[in-house]
């Protein structure tokens, strides 16, 4: 038998003595040897549920014979297989091949299924993370399509052959930087796959599943080692739009099952301990209390969410029962409705709980269900409780504490922006005029008009005749739900004179504020901006509105010592950062001759001191969660440059929004007056430079 243990292998020989007694071991004692990932047979998508969907590659080392299992309904909004017990595969550790540089951790519990593109439910655990390394990389698509922009913070490979730089230690144990890196790479890849499939007009393509398959095979993951309690780099209150994201960072390993567990001191089947649970509405859980969760056991349900048998005290149910006796902490993730896209869910990490009670009760179908009472460990920061409070504000059941002004925009924005002060007695802002757009003075000469698109309904992602798509490098810059795919040197949107309809999806930055924002008083940095809504990475937040001024007027402000803290200047020096997808993950070629810096047609200086919008309240941070993107579109027969802000990563509700202010150029920094003098930075980031300006 090929591939067996070397000491059991007898080479063929013409002079072989058949009278010799061979040291033959029973088959069960032989170590299985699996082929390399590239040589592995096709893997059925999450055994035992079925085969890999068309268009998705399998991942090593699993394989299920054709026709051996039925496939789940991957488009279901309430996937009951999440806690299926009768058809669970063995833990992934049972299939591990030895790693040359040490163990890469274990993956337990069940696998399978897939979320739809807007985040319903997902598939298999994710792959690795990365050592921090800043590398400027420009990328390009196949077939002579123009390059994408973005610097890369990743690997020493280039082009098609992506090489992960993760060490075995980083794979097993993460930190905050690695967790952010993994999540950023996963979502960047998912957005790019959405962009490709939108152009093909593909339907029912689960981009997150495809992205997850890729990042796992390329080792873009961390915290693979199973553990009880805190997961390094994952913070209470963190949000996830796909279960695959939780798998990739080691928060919750099974991408479908609601209970993750590991073996205790004894046999995994006899002495398991629960590690984490997901309560997302698929079962009859009591989730209203922010500190107590009544959780239903797993099993007994069919794929159409109908309970047909009694639940059994095994696997996840047994693990929760053992955790009750053992008293170990269990991570709890709660699924809540996304207020921005009502068809999706957001998963909120609510911290550590302990199992306090367990019992059985008869369900609506007449079958027995296990129930577990989990109580939140005291002293943790609020997470799910914050969501509940915001929901009461929105529903009018509770008034916002510290409310100063209901809507500081006076109806200018589509959604009110309130003013809140819970710090001191200040009851108002310095006088300014709220204006949601950029004001170019008549004397300011912008660019001559660019070509408008020739679309008469709406610009379509796959229409290569659309001039706006051509100007954007041959690809539509946004996904179908208005999420920015990649940073660009210069983003071209349809302008007011384009013949396409006003609801064209290439007008994202022109539609005003769509999030429920509030301006609030910070403890030590004046007024700041945050959102009541969760914000997905790539979401448009607002434009930087104000008065466009020229360099002469800016110099005059500096010379006069005028302290204008509301200046935005594209001429400042800004640190590069990685946000775009890795072309090598999709076997796309990179292009090293494309400058990753913004390609802005002219220096744009905006003062929001006297006239501006909510963007004037966004504070500086050396580790920001928002970035600015130059956007160009035609208006009044001229092409005008605008500054739009987008989310770098998923941002939980009530988290302050910040961007990097950059630093003045050397000749301006020498002047220690006004808006160009260096200011002490109070961002509190581990990467804080100590100053800005």
XYZ file of C-alpha atoms in Angstrom:
693
model
C 0.000 0.000 0.000
C 1.525 3.325 -1.045
C 1.807 6.142 1.434
C 1.864 3.932 4.538
C 4.416 3.923 7.335
C 7.937 3.387 6.094
C 8.635 0.547 8.494
C 5.664 -1.413 7.102
C 6.655 -1.033 3.467
C 8.422 -4.001 1.820
C 10.121 -3.175 -1.481
C 9.683 -5.695 -4.289
C 12.649 -7.999 -4.821
C 13.263 -10.991 -7.025
C 15.012 -12.742 -4.136
C 12.382 -12.111 -1.544
C 12.205 -14.859 1.146
C 8.507 -15.712 1.575
C 9.265 -17.740 4.690
C 10.176 -14.596 6.655
C 7.643 -13.352 9.210
C 6.710 -9.769 8.469
C 6.059 -7.118 11.125
C 2.617 -6.231 9.797
C 0.543 -3.816 11.877
C -3.275 -3.730 11.788
C -4.761 -1.116 9.455
C -6.148 1.015 12.278
C -2.624 1.699 13.552
C -1.358 3.129 10.292
C -1.096 6.898 10.045
C -3.241 8.236 7.175
C -1.283 10.249 4.633
C -3.228 12.805 2.665
C -2.224 14.301 -0.676
C -1.119 17.897 -1.036
C -3.905 20.432 -1.291
C -3.250 20.826 -4.999
C -3.590 17.072 -5.529
C -6.517 16.455 -3.211
C -9.734 15.046 -4.688
C -12.720 17.390 -4.920
C -14.141 18.252 -1.534
C -17.867 18.210 -0.995
C -18.956 21.500 0.541
C -19.004 20.892 4.262
C -19.630 17.196 4.691
C -21.965 15.670 5.373
C -24.394 18.110 3.800
C -23.521 17.829 0.140
C -21.274 18.713 -2.715
C -19.353 21.856 -3.487
C -21.601 24.330 -5.348
C -20.758 24.966 -8.961
C -18.001 27.536 -9.228
C -16.491 26.814 -5.812
C -13.311 24.903 -5.207
C -13.055 22.279 -2.507
C -10.569 22.420 0.294
C -8.315 19.724 1.601
C -8.534 17.162 3.157
C -12.234 16.290 3.022
C -13.984 14.266 0.344
C -17.453 12.786 0.233
C -18.588 10.371 -2.490
C -21.057 11.717 -4.988
C -24.646 11.366 -3.945
C -23.822 10.441 -0.371
C -25.574 13.411 1.216
C -28.300 15.857 0.396
C -27.521 19.533 0.064
C -28.952 22.176 2.375
C -30.942 25.153 1.190
C -28.148 27.707 1.047
C -30.530 30.568 0.326
C -32.586 30.129 3.483
C -32.793 33.187 5.716
C -33.213 31.032 8.820
C -30.956 28.075 8.365
C -31.968 25.509 10.933
C -29.013 23.229 10.044
C -27.011 25.656 12.170
C -27.318 23.302 15.082
C -27.886 19.984 13.326
C -26.526 17.115 15.334
C -27.443 13.963 13.504
C -25.129 14.497 10.555
C -22.043 16.104 12.064
C -18.610 15.404 10.633
C -15.693 14.531 12.850
C -13.642 17.481 14.136
C -11.119 18.751 11.657
C -8.284 17.775 13.998
C -9.077 14.149 13.132
C -7.944 14.798 9.556
C -4.885 16.914 10.174
C -1.711 16.040 8.376
C 1.525 16.800 10.267
C 2.821 20.341 9.705
C 6.536 20.737 9.059
C 6.897 23.757 11.357
C 4.648 22.737 14.215
C 0.900 22.419 14.762
C -1.369 25.059 13.301
C -4.209 24.517 15.745
C -7.454 22.617 15.708
C -10.892 23.169 14.273
C -13.802 21.458 15.934
C -17.507 21.077 15.667
C -19.642 21.037 12.589
C -19.317 22.621 9.200
C -21.419 23.400 6.196
C -23.854 25.734 4.514
C -23.496 29.262 3.181
C -24.763 32.776 3.771
C -26.259 34.709 0.939
C -24.389 37.780 -0.299
C -26.102 40.107 2.138
C -25.176 37.989 5.093
C -27.631 35.246 5.984
C -25.553 32.194 6.729
C -22.165 30.843 5.801
C -19.690 28.030 5.291
C -16.461 26.459 6.497
C -13.832 27.871 8.891
C -11.424 30.456 7.618
C -7.696 30.457 7.024
C -4.744 32.597 8.268
C -3.517 36.060 9.128
C -0.330 37.982 8.542
C 2.812 39.515 9.889
C 2.685 43.300 9.570
C 4.606 44.441 6.544
C 3.930 47.571 4.532
C 4.490 47.010 0.830
C 3.206 49.187 -1.976
C 1.606 46.975 -4.575
C -0.558 47.906 -7.515
C -2.733 45.318 -9.116
C -4.395 44.617 -12.434
C -7.044 42.286 -13.712
C -6.533 39.666 -16.350
C -7.170 40.136 -20.032
C -5.586 43.574 -20.295
C -8.034 45.261 -17.962
C -6.707 48.361 -16.293
C -5.058 48.167 -12.910
C -6.629 48.609 -9.504
C -5.208 50.937 -6.889
C -3.999 50.168 -3.419
C -0.917 49.433 -1.445
C -0.485 45.987 0.008
C 0.292 45.103 3.573
C 0.879 41.442 3.046
C 3.207 39.065 1.395
C 6.460 38.685 -0.418
C 4.811 37.089 -3.418
C 3.559 39.051 -6.382
C 0.954 38.545 -9.018
C -0.652 35.174 -9.414
C 1.397 33.301 -6.812
C 0.171 34.648 -3.498
C 2.357 33.587 -0.583
C 1.142 33.985 2.982
C 3.706 35.319 5.435
C 1.922 33.939 8.479
C 4.090 32.146 10.990
C 2.797 29.046 12.819
C 2.612 31.142 15.985
C 0.498 33.830 14.280
C -1.793 31.173 12.878
C -2.475 29.778 16.342
C -2.468 32.960 18.421
C -3.526 36.357 17.121
C -3.615 39.942 18.307
C -5.670 43.003 17.413
C -3.569 43.872 14.384
C -3.748 40.337 12.992
C -7.502 40.104 13.552
C -8.062 43.395 11.703
C -5.759 42.231 8.924
C -7.633 38.944 8.465
C -11.046 40.619 8.428
C -9.894 43.349 6.062
C -8.461 40.850 3.585
C -11.520 38.628 3.698
C -13.955 41.463 3.053
C -11.774 43.080 0.377
C -11.703 39.773 -1.475
C -15.445 39.295 -1.022
C -16.156 42.759 -2.433
C -13.968 42.079 -5.454
C -15.753 38.777 -6.125
C -19.079 40.629 -5.891
C -17.782 43.127 -8.433
C -16.761 40.370 -10.851
C -20.031 38.477 -10.502
C -22.114 41.662 -10.830
C -20.414 42.349 -14.147
C -21.316 38.832 -15.281
C -24.881 39.309 -14.032
C -24.457 36.103 -12.056
C -27.213 35.167 -9.656
C -27.070 33.135 -6.446
C -23.293 33.476 -6.243
C -22.206 33.414 -2.612
C -19.209 35.718 -2.751
C -18.447 35.362 0.946
C -18.336 31.563 0.577
C -15.972 31.814 -2.356
C -13.806 34.321 -0.474
C -13.775 32.083 2.577
C -12.713 29.104 0.515
C -9.786 31.111 -0.848
C -8.563 32.657 2.394
C -8.627 29.271 4.110
C -6.545 27.632 1.434
C -4.120 30.579 1.464
C -3.775 30.660 5.267
C -5.284 34.064 5.955
C -6.569 33.350 9.435
C -5.526 33.466 13.069
C -6.392 32.007 16.504
C -6.667 28.488 15.122
C -5.867 27.013 18.531
C -9.059 26.180 20.359
C -9.404 27.889 23.707
C -11.834 28.630 26.496
C -12.530 32.284 27.205
C -10.947 35.341 25.588
C -9.773 35.143 21.976
C -6.635 37.282 21.445
C -7.363 40.336 19.306
C -11.164 39.986 19.366
C -12.870 42.620 21.492
C -16.292 42.628 23.122
C -18.663 44.567 20.880
C -16.925 43.567 17.631
C -19.377 42.956 14.799
C -19.362 40.478 11.933
C -21.547 40.355 8.831
C -20.658 36.765 7.945
C -20.111 33.690 10.100
C -17.065 33.007 7.985
C -15.433 36.076 9.548
C -15.852 34.603 13.016
C -14.261 31.377 11.814
C -11.294 33.206 10.320
C -10.412 34.980 13.562
C -11.070 31.995 15.837
C -14.078 33.414 17.680
C -16.470 30.627 16.642
C -15.102 27.759 14.569
C -18.169 26.059 13.027
C -19.615 28.189 10.244
C -23.101 26.712 10.610
C -23.460 24.987 13.972
C -24.563 27.196 16.846
C -22.382 25.483 19.438
C -18.598 25.174 19.286
C -16.926 22.790 21.708
C -13.716 20.936 22.429
C -12.712 17.860 24.368
C -11.947 18.121 28.049
C -9.541 15.865 29.839
C -11.273 12.740 28.607
C -12.885 11.580 25.398
C -14.351 14.378 23.241
C -17.647 12.493 22.976
C -17.832 11.883 26.755
C -16.275 15.002 28.255
C -16.680 17.980 25.853
C -16.747 21.612 26.983
C -18.612 24.408 25.218
C -16.447 27.229 23.850
C -18.924 29.548 22.129
C -22.529 29.754 20.999
C -24.348 31.811 18.363
C -27.913 32.904 19.037
C -29.242 34.209 15.753
C -32.987 33.586 15.776
C -33.066 30.174 14.093
C -34.200 28.542 17.338
C -36.625 29.554 20.064
C -34.166 31.463 22.265
C -35.132 34.085 24.829
C -32.808 36.955 23.904
C -34.446 40.100 25.316
C -32.382 40.299 28.512
C -28.941 41.817 27.842
C -27.331 39.849 30.701
C -29.239 36.558 30.572
C -29.739 34.290 27.568
C -32.089 31.294 27.490
C -30.548 29.161 24.776
C -32.190 26.223 23.004
C -30.216 23.051 22.378
C -29.306 21.734 18.956
C -30.720 18.903 16.885
C -34.073 17.359 16.091
C -34.833 19.760 13.259
C -35.126 19.162 9.538
C -33.631 21.524 6.987
C -36.949 23.381 6.647
C -36.785 24.402 10.325
C -39.346 21.848 11.527
C -38.653 19.856 14.680
C -39.420 16.185 14.159
C -37.584 14.360 16.970
C -36.499 14.857 20.548
C -33.112 16.451 21.033
C -30.353 14.205 22.339
C -27.786 14.886 25.039
C -24.795 14.677 22.737
C -22.180 16.853 21.077
C -23.030 20.541 21.597
C -25.857 19.826 24.033
C -23.604 17.580 26.084
C -20.848 20.217 25.953
C -23.156 22.856 27.456
C -24.230 20.393 30.145
C -20.592 19.649 30.982
C -19.821 23.386 31.034
C -22.606 23.813 33.574
C -20.859 21.311 35.842
C -17.352 22.570 35.050
C -18.195 26.273 35.374
C -16.109 27.395 32.394
C -16.757 30.608 30.480
C -18.563 30.436 27.143
C -18.303 33.090 24.424
C -21.704 34.383 23.273
C -22.393 35.885 19.843
C -25.826 37.379 19.271
C -27.382 37.856 15.851
C -29.360 41.071 15.394
C -31.204 42.618 12.485
C -29.184 45.008 10.354
C -30.946 48.380 10.496
C -29.336 49.557 7.249
C -30.042 46.471 5.082
C -33.113 44.845 6.614
C -32.579 41.470 4.900
C -29.269 40.855 6.647
C -28.033 40.065 10.129
C -25.169 41.443 12.137
C -23.372 39.181 14.612
C -22.345 40.947 17.829
C -19.735 39.452 20.157
C -21.335 39.954 23.565
C -18.509 38.637 25.738
C -18.224 35.777 28.226
C -21.116 33.975 29.889
C -21.460 30.990 32.218
C -24.080 28.228 32.082
C -26.169 28.447 35.261
C -29.060 26.052 34.628
C -30.272 23.403 32.182
C -33.621 21.661 31.722
C -35.835 20.085 29.085
C -39.218 21.314 27.940
C -41.705 20.269 25.312
C -41.649 22.421 22.194
C -44.539 23.494 19.970
C -44.126 20.333 17.896
C -44.426 18.141 20.969
C -40.749 17.130 20.943
C -38.377 17.656 23.847
C -35.908 20.548 23.674
C -32.919 21.224 25.888
C -32.791 24.691 27.439
C -29.755 26.387 28.947
C -29.648 29.545 31.012
C -26.452 31.530 30.437
C -25.601 34.560 32.579
C -23.138 37.234 31.501
C -19.949 37.538 33.528
C -20.062 40.911 35.399
C -17.644 43.771 34.722
C -17.528 43.514 30.919
C -18.182 46.474 28.603
C -21.625 46.659 27.046
C -22.229 45.162 23.622
C -25.702 43.724 22.989
C -27.001 46.118 25.656
C -25.862 49.039 23.471
C -27.931 47.702 20.559
C -30.980 47.372 22.795
C -30.598 50.948 24.052
C -30.313 52.312 20.504
C -33.396 50.362 19.449
C -35.365 52.026 22.265
C -34.152 55.451 21.103
C -35.242 54.737 17.554
C -38.610 53.339 18.608
C -39.254 56.316 20.881
C -39.495 54.202 24.027
C -36.601 56.030 25.626
C -35.158 59.522 25.229
C -31.497 60.071 24.461
C -29.644 61.166 27.601
C -27.767 64.443 27.191
C -29.722 65.438 24.083
C -29.051 69.076 23.211
C -30.529 69.348 19.715
C -32.763 66.899 17.856
C -31.431 67.755 14.390
C -28.536 70.146 13.932
C -28.978 69.957 10.127
C -32.471 71.553 10.350
C -33.805 68.988 7.893
C -31.010 69.474 5.356
C -29.964 65.819 5.541
C -32.330 62.907 4.725
C -31.849 61.590 8.292
C -31.651 63.809 11.418
C -28.271 64.296 13.106
C -28.646 64.961 16.824
C -26.312 66.871 19.147
C -25.498 65.177 22.472
C -23.464 66.260 25.496
C -23.067 63.867 28.422
C -19.715 65.332 29.550
C -20.287 68.932 30.677
C -22.802 71.751 30.548
C -21.974 73.134 27.105
C -25.265 73.490 25.261
C -24.279 74.496 21.766
C -21.716 74.626 18.981
C -19.635 77.488 17.697
C -21.686 79.298 15.082
C -21.549 77.836 11.557
C -23.940 77.335 8.653
C -24.875 73.726 7.927
C -24.483 72.992 4.235
C -24.343 69.404 2.870
C -22.316 70.045 -0.296
C -19.044 71.547 -1.426
C -19.125 75.252 -2.340
C -16.855 76.269 -5.183
C -16.426 80.035 -5.485
C -17.115 81.643 -8.850
C -13.489 82.646 -9.194
C -12.273 79.075 -8.710
C -11.443 77.396 -12.008
C -11.951 73.638 -11.968
C -11.420 71.113 -14.733
C -13.191 71.247 -18.086
C -16.221 68.945 -18.296
C -15.518 65.273 -18.789
C -17.586 62.984 -20.974
C -20.927 62.051 -19.469
C -22.185 58.496 -19.640
C -24.505 57.342 -22.410
C -26.754 55.167 -20.211
C -30.452 56.039 -20.253
C -31.720 53.945 -17.323
C -28.904 53.136 -14.937
C -25.253 52.303 -15.390
C -24.844 48.522 -15.355
C -21.697 46.825 -14.014
C -21.147 44.724 -17.130
C -21.734 47.495 -19.695
C -18.283 48.262 -21.102
C -19.801 50.936 -23.358
C -20.539 53.082 -20.307
C -17.979 55.902 -20.246
C -18.147 56.102 -16.428
C -17.115 52.448 -16.157
C -14.357 53.022 -18.694
C -13.006 55.950 -16.658
C -13.014 53.732 -13.561
C -10.625 51.273 -15.151
C -13.249 49.032 -16.712
C -15.080 48.029 -13.533
C -18.047 49.365 -11.607
C -16.679 50.941 -8.396
C -19.508 49.794 -6.099
C -21.239 46.512 -5.280
C -24.968 46.129 -5.789
C -25.751 47.441 -2.296
C -23.557 50.541 -2.697
C -20.373 49.330 -0.978
C -17.071 50.639 -2.354
C -15.011 47.761 -3.769
C -11.497 49.259 -3.706
C -9.694 52.494 -3.102
C -8.974 54.223 -6.398
C -6.525 56.876 -7.481
C -9.550 58.869 -8.594
C -13.132 57.632 -8.525
C -15.459 58.800 -11.305
C -19.181 59.042 -10.580
C -22.095 59.972 -12.798
C -22.922 63.651 -12.550
C -26.189 65.607 -12.674
C -26.040 65.930 -16.471
C -25.541 62.201 -17.100
C -28.682 60.830 -18.770
C -28.855 57.837 -16.415
C -31.550 57.830 -13.738
C -31.066 59.665 -10.413
C -31.017 56.306 -8.582
C -28.050 55.086 -10.626
C -25.737 53.141 -8.319
C -22.771 55.176 -9.511
C -23.922 58.226 -7.527
C -23.285 56.877 -4.023
C -21.430 59.903 -2.637
C -24.086 62.336 -3.887
C -27.088 60.940 -2.037
C -26.424 62.516 1.350
C -26.137 60.943 4.797
C -27.876 57.555 5.040
C -26.716 56.608 8.547
C -28.215 57.740 11.834
C -25.320 59.912 13.043
C -24.873 61.976 16.183
C -22.412 64.732 17.076
C -21.312 64.173 20.674
C -19.025 65.836 23.216
C -15.853 63.813 23.849
C -13.968 63.870 27.143
C -10.820 65.540 25.834
C -11.088 66.228 22.078
C -14.014 68.564 21.687
C -16.938 67.377 19.587
C -16.859 64.086 17.687
C -19.025 62.037 15.328
C -20.445 58.520 15.725
C -23.302 56.409 14.390
C -26.309 54.704 15.946
C -26.150 52.184 13.104
C -23.510 49.544 12.528
C -21.358 50.376 9.508
C -20.063 47.790 7.072
C -16.552 48.162 5.612
C -16.714 50.201 2.393
C -19.895 52.046 3.366
C -20.156 55.696 2.328
C -20.458 57.898 5.420
C -20.467 61.497 4.229
C -18.763 64.055 2.020
C -16.404 66.701 3.400
C -18.491 69.807 2.744
C -17.356 73.395 3.067
C -15.899 76.286 1.106
C -13.182 75.594 -1.438
C -10.291 78.014 -0.939
C -7.079 78.467 -2.882
C -3.492 78.262 -1.655
C -3.225 82.059 -1.432
C -6.100 82.257 1.027
C -4.711 79.307 2.999
C -1.312 81.022 3.225
C -3.031 84.193 4.381
C -4.758 82.248 7.169
C -1.406 80.809 8.239
C 0.416 84.138 8.095
C -2.315 85.842 10.107
C -2.220 83.080 12.712
C -5.878 82.263 12.146
C -6.701 79.031 13.957
C -8.866 77.217 11.420
C -9.166 73.652 12.722
C -11.623 72.730 9.996
C -9.223 72.647 7.040
C -9.080 69.621 4.748
C -6.107 69.721 2.382
C -5.262 67.064 -0.204
C -1.746 68.529 -0.321
C -0.827 67.135 3.108
C 1.322 64.060 3.591
C -0.779 60.999 4.365
C 0.439 57.585 5.483
C -0.289 54.788 3.039
C -2.362 51.840 4.234
C -3.621 48.553 2.865
C -7.326 48.202 2.078
C -7.704 46.696 -1.399
C -7.854 42.982 -2.127
C -4.798 40.875 -2.927
C -4.810 40.200 -6.701
C -2.862 36.970 -6.227
C -5.737 35.466 -4.260
C -7.812 35.550 -7.443
C -4.873 34.617 -9.682
C -4.827 38.127 -11.094
C -1.597 39.749 -12.124
C -0.156 42.745 -10.325
C 1.270 45.761 -12.069
C 4.257 47.418 -10.416
C 4.161 50.549 -12.565
C 0.920 51.918 -11.141
C 1.319 54.596 -8.476
C -0.725 53.692 -5.414
C -1.033 57.336 -4.341
C -4.132 59.315 -5.212
C -4.056 60.832 -8.681
C -5.775 64.159 -7.998
C -6.075 66.642 -10.892
C -5.535 69.676 -8.634
C -4.914 70.463 -4.987
C -8.198 70.751 -3.144
C -8.369 72.816 0.068
C -11.667 72.969 1.964
C -12.506 75.147 4.955
C -15.519 74.029 7.009
C -15.090 76.666 9.710
C -18.026 78.824 8.655
C -19.896 76.493 6.271
C -19.861 72.704 6.483
C -21.577 69.446 7.372
C -21.084 66.554 9.818
C -17.627 65.788 8.401
C -16.208 68.831 10.210
C -16.708 66.924 13.485
C -14.682 63.836 12.528
C -11.614 63.791 14.771
C -8.091 62.617 13.967
C -6.688 59.202 14.846
C -3.379 57.532 14.014
C -5.370 54.266 13.723
C -8.500 55.527 11.963
C -11.624 53.582 11.004
C -12.506 55.920 8.106
C -10.565 56.959 4.982
C -11.087 59.671 2.386
C -11.469 59.008 -1.317
C -11.279 61.660 -4.098
C -14.396 61.568 -6.277
C -14.852 63.423 -9.559
C -18.135 64.161 -11.287
C -19.463 66.805 -13.634
C -21.585 69.674 -12.352
C -22.542 72.964 -14.000
C -20.487 72.080 -17.087
C -17.361 71.540 -15.025
C -15.707 68.464 -13.505
C -15.517 69.092 -9.788
C -13.454 67.213 -7.240
C -15.076 66.046 -4.000
C -13.872 64.235 -0.877
C -15.937 61.254 0.264
C -15.428 59.270 3.481
C -15.786 55.476 3.592
C -15.475 52.925 6.408
C -12.134 51.101 6.551
C -13.589 48.192 8.533
C -16.838 47.149 10.198
C -17.684 49.771 12.810
C -19.965 48.913 15.767
C -22.661 51.398 16.825
C -21.609 54.297 19.076
C -17.963 53.993 18.014
C -16.331 57.333 17.251
C -15.546 57.881 13.576
C -12.000 59.059 12.878
C -9.653 59.601 9.949
C -5.958 60.442 9.645
C -5.484 64.201 9.237
C -2.000 63.695 7.780
C 0.869 66.118 8.263
C 1.719 69.409 6.602
C 4.400 69.540 3.942
C 7.864 70.469 5.208
C 7.756 74.115 4.098
C 4.391 74.634 5.800
C 5.315 72.688 8.916
C 8.137 75.175 9.557
C 5.503 77.816 10.213
C 4.300 77.311 13.778
C 1.182 79.439 13.358
C -2.508 78.735 12.881
C -3.829 75.627 11.216
C -0.354 74.283 10.301
C 1.178 74.116 13.746
C 1.653 70.643 15.131
C -0.947 69.571 17.673
C -0.691 66.984 20.403
C -2.493 63.801 19.430
C -4.904 62.321 21.965
C -6.178 59.402 19.889
C -4.876 56.811 22.376
C -3.918 54.366 19.642
C -1.018 51.969 20.122
C 0.346 53.464 16.884
C -0.082 57.074 17.995
C 2.550 59.380 16.452
C 2.172 61.808 19.332
C 1.149 64.726 17.140
C -0.609 65.680 13.921
C -0.929 68.771 11.778
